[in-house]
Coordinates of C-alpha atoms in Angstrom, one line a residue:
X1 CA 33.4 -0.5 9.6
X2 CA 35.2 -3.7 9.3
X3 CA 37.1 -4.7 6.2
X4 CA 34.8 -7.5 5.3
X5 CA 34.7 -8.2 1.6
X6 CA 31.8 -6.5 -0.2
X7 CA 28.9 -8.6 -1.3
X8 CA 26.9 -6.3 -3.5
X9 CA 25.9 -8.0 -6.7
X10 CA 25.0 -6.5 -10.1
X11 CA 21.8 -7.7 -11.8
X12 CA 23.0 -9.6 -14.9
X13 CA 19.9 -8.8 -16.9
X14 CA 20.7 -5.2 -16.8
X15 CA 24.5 -5.3 -17.3
X16 CA 24.0 -7.5 -20.3
X17 CA 22.2 -4.8 -22.2
X18 CA 24.0 -4.6 -25.6
X19 CA 23.6 -0.9 -26.1
X20 CA 25.3 -0.2 -22.8
X21 CA 28.0 -2.7 -23.0
X22 CA 29.2 -1.6 -26.4
X23 CA 30.2 1.8 -24.9
X24 CA 32.1 0.6 -21.9
X25 CA 35.9 0.8 -21.2
X26 CA 38.2 1.1 -18.3
X27 CA 41.2 3.4 -18.4
X28 CA 41.4 7.2 -18.1
X29 CA 42.2 9.6 -20.9
X30 CA 43.5 13.1 -20.9
X31 CA 41.4 16.2 -21.4
X32 CA 38.3 17.8 -19.9
X33 CA 34.8 16.3 -20.1
X34 CA 33.9 18.8 -22.9
X35 CA 37.0 17.7 -24.9
X36 CA 36.2 14.0 -24.8
X37 CA 32.5 14.4 -25.4
X38 CA 31.0 12.1 -26.4
X39 CA 33.0 10.1 -24.0
X40 CA 33.2 6.4 -23.3
X41 CA 31.7 5.0 -20.1
X42 CA 34.1 3.6 -17.6
X43 CA 33.7 2.4 -14.1
X44 CA 31.3 3.8 -11.5
X45 CA 32.5 5.2 -8.1
X46 CA 29.8 4.9 -5.4
X47 CA 29.4 5.3 -1.6
X48 CA 28.1 2.3 0.2
X49 CA 27.7 0.8 3.7
X50 CA 28.1 -2.8 4.7
X51 CA 25.3 -5.2 4.1
X52 CA 22.4 -4.7 6.5
X53 CA 23.8 -1.5 7.9
X54 CA 21.7 1.7 8.3
X55 CA 21.9 4.8 6.2
X56 CA 23.9 6.4 8.9
X57 CA 26.5 3.7 9.4
X58 CA 30.1 4.2 8.4
X59 CA 30.6 4.1 4.6
X60 CA 33.4 3.5 2.1
X61 CA 34.1 4.1 -1.6
X62 CA 33.5 1.3 -4.0
X63 CA 34.0 0.8 -7.7
X64 CA 32.3 -1.4 -10.2
X65 CA 32.3 -1.9 -13.9
X66 CA 28.8 -1.6 -15.4
X67 CA 29.1 -4.5 -17.9
X68 CA 30.9 -6.9 -15.6
X69 CA 28.9 -9.6 -13.9
X70 CA 30.5 -9.3 -10.5
X71 CA 30.9 -7.7 -7.1
X72 CA 31.8 -4.2 -6.3
X73 CA 35.5 -3.6 -5.6
X74 CA 36.1 -1.9 -2.3
X75 CA 38.4 1.1 -2.7
X76 CA 38.7 2.6 0.8
X77 CA 38.6 0.8 4.1
X78 CA 38.0 1.6 7.7
X79 CA 35.4 3.0 10.1
X80 CA 35.2 6.4 8.6
X81 CA 32.4 8.1 6.7
X82 CA 33.8 8.2 3.1
X83 CA 31.3 9.9 0.9
X84 CA 30.5 11.7 -2.4
X85 CA 33.1 10.2 -4.7
X86 CA 33.8 12.1 -8.0
X87 CA 36.1 11.1 -10.8
X88 CA 38.8 13.4 -12.1
X89 CA 38.2 14.3 -15.8
X90 CA 41.3 12.2 -16.9
X91 CA 39.9 9.1 -15.0
X92 CA 43.0 8.7 -12.8
X93 CA 41.8 10.0 -9.4
X94 CA 38.7 9.9 -7.3
X95 CA 38.1 12.8 -4.9
X96 CA 35.7 12.3 -2.0
X97 CA 35.0 13.7 1.5
X98 CA 35.6 11.9 4.7
X99 CA 35.9 12.3 8.5
X100 CA 38.8 9.7 8.6
X101 CA 41.3 10.5 11.4
X102 CA 38.7 12.6 13.2
X103 CA 36.4 11.9 16.1
X104 CA 33.6 14.2 14.9
X105 CA 31.4 12.4 12.4
X106 CA 30.5 15.8 10.8
X107 CA 34.1 17.1 10.5
X108 CA 34.9 16.2 6.9
X109 CA 37.9 17.0 4.7
X110 CA 38.4 16.5 1.0
X111 CA 40.5 13.4 0.1
X112 CA 41.7 11.8 -3.1
X113 CA 42.8 8.2 -4.1
X114 CA 43.7 6.4 -7.3
X115 CA 41.3 3.7 -8.6
X116 CA 43.9 1.0 -7.7
X117 CA 43.5 2.2 -4.0
X118 CA 47.0 3.7 -4.0
X119 CA 48.0 7.4 -3.4
X120 CA 45.4 8.1 -0.7
X121 CA 46.0 11.8 0.3
X122 CA 44.2 14.6 2.2
X123 CA 43.4 17.7 0.1
X124 CA 41.9 20.0 2.7
X125 CA 42.2 20.1 6.5
X126 CA 41.0 22.0 9.6
X127 CA 38.1 21.9 12.0
X128 CA 35.5 22.5 9.4
X129 CA 33.0 20.7 7.1
X130 CA 34.4 20.3 3.6
X131 CA 32.0 18.2 1.5
X132 CA 30.6 17.4 -2.0
X133 CA 33.7 17.9 -4.2
X134 CA 33.2 18.6 -7.9
X135 CA 36.1 18.7 -10.4
X136 CA 36.7 21.5 -12.8
X137 CA 36.8 20.1 -16.4
X138 CA 40.5 20.7 -16.7
X139 CA 41.2 18.7 -13.5
X140 CA 43.1 21.4 -11.8
X141 CA 40.5 22.5 -9.1
X142 CA 37.7 21.2 -7.0
X143 CA 34.5 23.1 -6.0
X144 CA 33.0 22.1 -2.7
X145 CA 30.9 23.5 0.2
X146 CA 32.4 24.4 3.5
X147 CA 31.6 26.1 6.8
X148 CA 35.2 27.2 7.4
X149 CA 34.2 30.8 7.3
X150 CA 31.3 30.3 9.7
X151 CA 28.6 29.5 7.2
X152 CA 28.0 26.9 4.6
X153 CA 29.3 28.4 1.3
X154 CA 30.8 27.3 -2.0
X155 CA 34.6 27.3 -2.2
X156 CA 37.2 26.2 -4.7
X157 CA 40.6 24.7 -4.1
X158 CA 43.5 23.6 -6.3
X159 CA 43.8 19.8 -6.6
X160 CA 47.0 19.9 -4.4
X161 CA 45.1 21.7 -1.6
X162 CA 46.4 25.2 -2.3
X163 CA 44.6 28.3 -3.5
X164 CA 41.4 28.1 -1.3
X165 CA 38.9 30.7 -2.6
X166 CA 35.4 31.4 -1.3
X167 CA 32.8 32.0 -4.0
X168 CA 29.5 32.5 -2.1
X169 CA 28.9 34.5 1.1
X170 CA 25.2 34.3 1.6
X171 CA 24.0 33.7 5.2
X172 CA 21.8 30.7 4.0
X173 CA 23.1 27.3 3.2
X174 CA 24.8 26.9 -0.2
X175 CA 26.0 23.4 -1.0
X176 CA 26.4 20.6 -3.5
X177 CA 28.3 22.4 -6.3
X178 CA 28.4 20.9 -9.9
X179 CA 30.9 22.3 -12.4
X180 CA 29.6 22.8 -16.0
X181 CA 31.4 20.7 -18.7
X182 CA 32.8 23.9 -20.3
X183 CA 34.2 25.1 -17.0
X184 CA 32.4 28.5 -17.1
X185 CA 29.6 27.9 -14.6
X186 CA 28.9 26.1 -11.3
X187 CA 25.4 25.0 -10.3
X188 CA 24.6 24.6 -6.6
X189 CA 21.8 24.1 -4.1
X190 CA 20.8 27.0 -1.9
X191 CA 18.2 27.8 0.8
X192 CA 18.2 31.5 0.1
X193 CA 14.5 31.6 -0.6
X194 CA 13.6 29.4 2.4
X195 CA 13.4 26.2 0.5
X196 CA 16.2 24.5 -1.5
X197 CA 16.4 25.7 -5.1
X198 CA 19.0 25.2 -7.8
X199 CA 21.2 28.2 -8.5
X200 CA 24.0 28.8 -10.9
X201 CA 27.0 31.3 -11.0
X202 CA 30.0 31.9 -13.1
X203 CA 33.1 29.9 -12.1
X204 CA 34.6 33.0 -10.4
X205 CA 31.5 33.4 -8.2
X206 CA 29.9 36.3 -10.1
X207 CA 26.4 36.4 -11.6
X208 CA 24.6 34.2 -9.0
X209 CA 21.0 33.6 -10.0
X210 CA 18.2 31.1 -9.3
X211 CA 17.4 28.4 -11.9
X212 CA 14.4 26.6 -10.3
X213 CA 11.2 27.8 -8.7
X214 CA 8.0 26.3 -7.4
X215 CA 6.9 24.1 -4.4
X216 CA 9.1 21.5 -2.8
X217 CA 12.9 21.3 -2.9
X218 CA 15.3 21.0 -5.9
X219 CA 18.6 19.3 -5.3
X220 CA 21.7 17.6 -6.7
X221 CA 22.3 19.3 -10.1
X222 CA 24.1 17.1 -12.7
X223 CA 25.1 18.6 -16.0
X224 CA 24.7 16.5 -19.1
X225 CA 28.1 15.9 -20.8
X226 CA 27.2 18.1 -23.8
X227 CA 26.3 21.0 -21.4
X228 CA 22.7 21.4 -22.7
X229 CA 20.7 19.9 -19.8
X230 CA 20.7 19.6 -16.0
X231 CA 19.3 16.5 -14.2
X232 CA 18.3 16.9 -10.6
X233 CA 15.9 15.5 -8.0
X234 CA 12.9 17.4 -6.6
X235 CA 10.0 17.0 -4.2
X236 CA 7.9 19.5 -6.1
X237 CA 5.0 17.1 -6.5
X238 CA 5.4 15.6 -3.0
X239 CA 8.0 12.9 -3.4
X240 CA 11.6 13.1 -4.6
X241 CA 11.9 12.1 -8.2
X242 CA 14.4 12.6 -11.0
X243 CA 13.8 15.6 -13.3
X244 CA 15.7 17.1 -16.3
X245 CA 15.6 20.7 -17.6
X246 CA 17.5 23.0 -20.0
X247 CA 20.4 24.8 -18.4
X248 CA 18.5 28.0 -18.3
X249 CA 15.8 26.3 -16.1
X250 CA 13.2 25.9 -18.8
X251 CA 11.5 22.8 -20.2
X252 CA 11.4 20.9 -16.9
X253 CA 10.4 17.2 -17.3
X254 CA 9.7 14.6 -14.6
X255 CA 11.4 11.3 -15.4
X256 CA 10.6 8.9 -12.5
X257 CA 7.2 8.4 -10.9
X258 CA 7.9 6.1 -8.0
X259 CA 6.3 6.4 -4.5
X260 CA 9.8 6.3 -2.9
X261 CA 12.8 8.6 -2.9
X262 CA 14.7 8.7 -6.2
X263 CA 17.8 11.0 -6.0
X264 CA 21.3 12.0 -7.0
X265 CA 21.2 11.5 -10.8
X266 CA 24.5 10.9 -12.7
X267 CA 25.0 11.1 -16.4
X268 CA 26.9 8.5 -18.3
X269 CA 29.8 10.1 -20.2
X270 CA 28.3 9.2 -23.6
X271 CA 25.1 11.0 -22.5
X272 CA 22.8 8.0 -23.2
X273 CA 22.0 7.0 -19.6
X274 CA 21.1 8.4 -16.2
X275 CA 22.1 6.5 -13.1
X276 CA 20.3 7.3 -9.8
X277 CA 19.7 6.0 -6.3
X278 CA 16.3 4.7 -5.3
X279 CA 14.5 2.9 -2.4
X280 CA 12.1 1.3 -4.9
X281 CA 13.4 -2.2 -4.0
X282 CA 13.5 -1.4 -0.3
X283 CA 15.0 -4.7 1.0
X284 CA 16.5 -2.7 3.9
X285 CA 18.7 -0.4 1.8
X286 CA 19.0 1.8 -1.2
X287 CA 20.1 0.6 -4.7
X288 CA 21.2 2.1 -8.0
X289 CA 18.9 2.3 -11.0
X290 CA 19.5 3.3 -14.6
X291 CA 17.3 4.8 -17.3
X292 CA 17.4 6.7 -20.5
X293 CA 17.5 10.5 -20.2
X294 CA 13.9 10.7 -21.3
X295 CA 12.9 8.4 -18.4
X296 CA 12.4 5.2 -20.5
X297 CA 13.8 1.8 -19.8
X298 CA 14.3 2.1 -16.0
X299 CA 16.1 -0.9 -14.6
X300 CA 17.5 -1.9 -11.2
X301 CA 21.2 -2.0 -11.3
X302 CA 22.4 -3.2 -7.9
X303 CA 20.9 -5.2 -5.2
X304 CA 22.0 -6.6 -1.8
X305 CA 20.6 -4.6 1.1
X306 CA 23.4 -2.0 1.4
X307 CA 22.9 1.7 1.3
X308 CA 24.3 2.5 -2.1
X309 CA 24.5 6.2 -3.0
X310 CA 26.3 9.1 -4.8
X311 CA 27.2 7.4 -8.2
X312 CA 29.7 9.1 -10.4
X313 CA 30.8 7.7 -13.8
X314 CA 34.4 7.6 -15.1
X315 CA 35.2 9.2 -18.5
X316 CA 37.6 7.1 -20.6
X317 CA 39.1 7.7 -24.0
X318 CA 40.2 4.2 -25.0
X319 CA 39.2 0.6 -24.2
X320 CA 41.1 -1.6 -21.7
X321 CA 41.5 -5.3 -21.9
X322 CA 40.2 -5.8 -18.4
X323 CA 36.5 -5.5 -17.5
X324 CA 37.2 -6.2 -13.8
X325 CA 40.2 -4.7 -12.1
X326 CA 41.4 -5.3 -8.6
X327 CA 43.0 -2.9 -6.2
X328 CA 46.2 -2.9 -4.0
X329 CA 44.1 -4.6 -1.3
X330 CA 42.9 -8.2 -1.0
X331 CA 40.0 -8.3 -3.4
X332 CA 37.1 -10.8 -3.8
X333 CA 36.1 -10.8 -7.4
X334 CA 33.4 -13.2 -8.5
X335 CA 32.2 -13.1 -12.1
X336 CA 29.1 -14.7 -13.6
X337 CA 28.2 -15.7 -17.2
X338 CA 30.0 -14.0 -20.1
X339 CA 33.5 -13.8 -21.5
X340 CA 35.4 -11.8 -18.9
X341 CA 38.9 -10.5 -18.6
X342 CA 39.8 -10.2 -14.9
X343 CA 43.0 -8.5 -13.8
X344 CA 44.0 -8.8 -10.2
X345 CA 46.5 -6.4 -8.8
X346 CA 48.7 -6.5 -5.6
X347 CA 47.1 -8.2 -2.7
X348 CA 46.0 -11.7 -1.7
X349 CA 43.0 -11.9 -4.1
X350 CA 40.2 -14.4 -4.4
X351 CA 39.0 -14.6 -8.0
X352 CA 36.2 -16.9 -9.2
X353 CA 35.4 -17.1 -12.9
X354 CA 31.9 -17.8 -14.1
X355 CA 30.6 -19.5 -17.2
X356 CA 32.3 -18.3 -20.4
X357 CA 35.7 -18.2 -21.9
X358 CA 37.5 -16.0 -19.3
X359 CA 41.0 -14.6 -19.1
X360 CA 42.4 -14.2 -15.6
X361 CA 45.7 -12.5 -14.7
X362 CA 46.9 -12.8 -11.1
X363 CA 48.9 -10.0 -9.8
X364 CA 51.5 -9.9 -7.0
X365 CA 50.4 -11.7 -3.9
X366 CA 49.1 -15.1 -3.0
X367 CA 46.0 -15.4 -5.1
X368 CA 43.3 -18.1 -5.2
X369 CA 41.8 -18.5 -8.7
X370 CA 38.9 -20.7 -9.5
X371 CA 38.1 -21.3 -13.1
X372 CA 34.4 -21.7 -14.1
X373 CA 32.8 -23.6 -17.0
X374 CA 34.4 -22.7 -20.3
X375 CA 37.9 -22.4 -21.8
X376 CA 39.7 -20.2 -19.3
X377 CA 43.2 -18.7 -19.8
X378 CA 44.8 -18.2 -16.5
X379 CA 48.2 -16.5 -15.8
X380 CA 49.7 -16.2 -12.3
X381 CA 51.8 -13.3 -11.0
X382 CA 54.4 -13.0 -8.4
X383 CA 53.5 -15.0 -5.2
X384 CA 52.1 -18.4 -4.5
X385 CA 49.0 -18.6 -6.7
X386 CA 46.6 -21.5 -6.6
X387 CA 44.3 -22.4 -9.4
X388 CA 41.4 -24.5 -8.2
X389 CA 39.4 -26.8 -10.5
X390 CA 41.1 -26.2 -13.8
X391 CA 39.9 -28.5 -16.6
X392 CA 41.7 -29.9 -19.6
X393 CA 40.1 -27.1 -21.7
X394 CA 41.8 -24.4 -19.6
X395 CA 45.1 -22.9 -20.4
X396 CA 47.1 -22.4 -17.2
X397 CA 50.5 -20.8 -16.9
X398 CA 53.3 -23.0 -15.6
X399 CA 54.0 -20.9 -12.6
X400 CA 50.5 -21.6 -11.2
X401 CA 49.9 -24.3 -8.6
X402 CA 46.9 -26.4 -9.7
X403 CA 44.5 -28.1 -7.4
X404 CA 41.8 -30.4 -8.9
X405 CA 38.4 -30.5 -7.4

């Protein structure tokens, strides 16, 4: 995969929803998910391919802020298959699996990176498949599935890569673990009955039992932040749709009714929304959709022809002044209507403000900043920063070089 700048746009009609925007913030807070419930909704981490690429093309990890009118920010780069991102409970780290540095596309290890793209590190290693990480609510461990013992089973590991422990030993495939918000249980998918069903066990591997039954396959368990419900996708009526049930497997309700694949639900930290991936707007890819937990108000959330998958929502405890944050790489941030606060970090960034009274802070690096209509406040960081098209209404710092249109 090349390092081309991402071009996935968010649909402004969706991100402008007042009920959603009121709950959004950007920095991580301490504590487990259960301790911060109801949490505030931060940024989304997702897995995506380049525009026009197939589902099986190399993929990277991206971030975007759900109430910002702009592009996704690319977090990882390269020709690897970076997949299945998951935020740490304190919002400071994203774990994911990847085959980076390996020739076998299926040979994945667990990795971690900070949301500013710094601190990239490998957590697990070896000639095995380690995939689908899920953080413990206290942020000290990760559950994942691995074939390192010869079969696909559920394992846990400390966040520093020590303390590998195998939890399941069944001869059938166990995969896709999801830690409960109170830390006492882990849900996972298993083929022990011949078809994939959702199972649950205690966090130490004891008391393994099946949650779902019936025709089709049940996959991708996602606990609600308050720990009372589990969302999942299922083909029990012929097509994969999003469902929700009580944590004991009762009261199963079908939420989506599309004639395409809807999969991988992710709860917002405040418990008011479900994000999921869908091929409803086919356009040569897969996009994100959002709806209420009762299935109402479904809306397309991203568009652009990429394969966008595996969303995970950051939990935050307090608001941040920036609703679009760059990384340590060269970012391309383009905003649309609205009063935005854009904070570029290190790197030679390209920032384009949209309509509205925007505040733009250039970080270290040689940045190119374009002000849009409105009264923009622009400050430049270290490096040679160029502000293009500033008007008399804009407030531009003295250390910025101004070029008029």
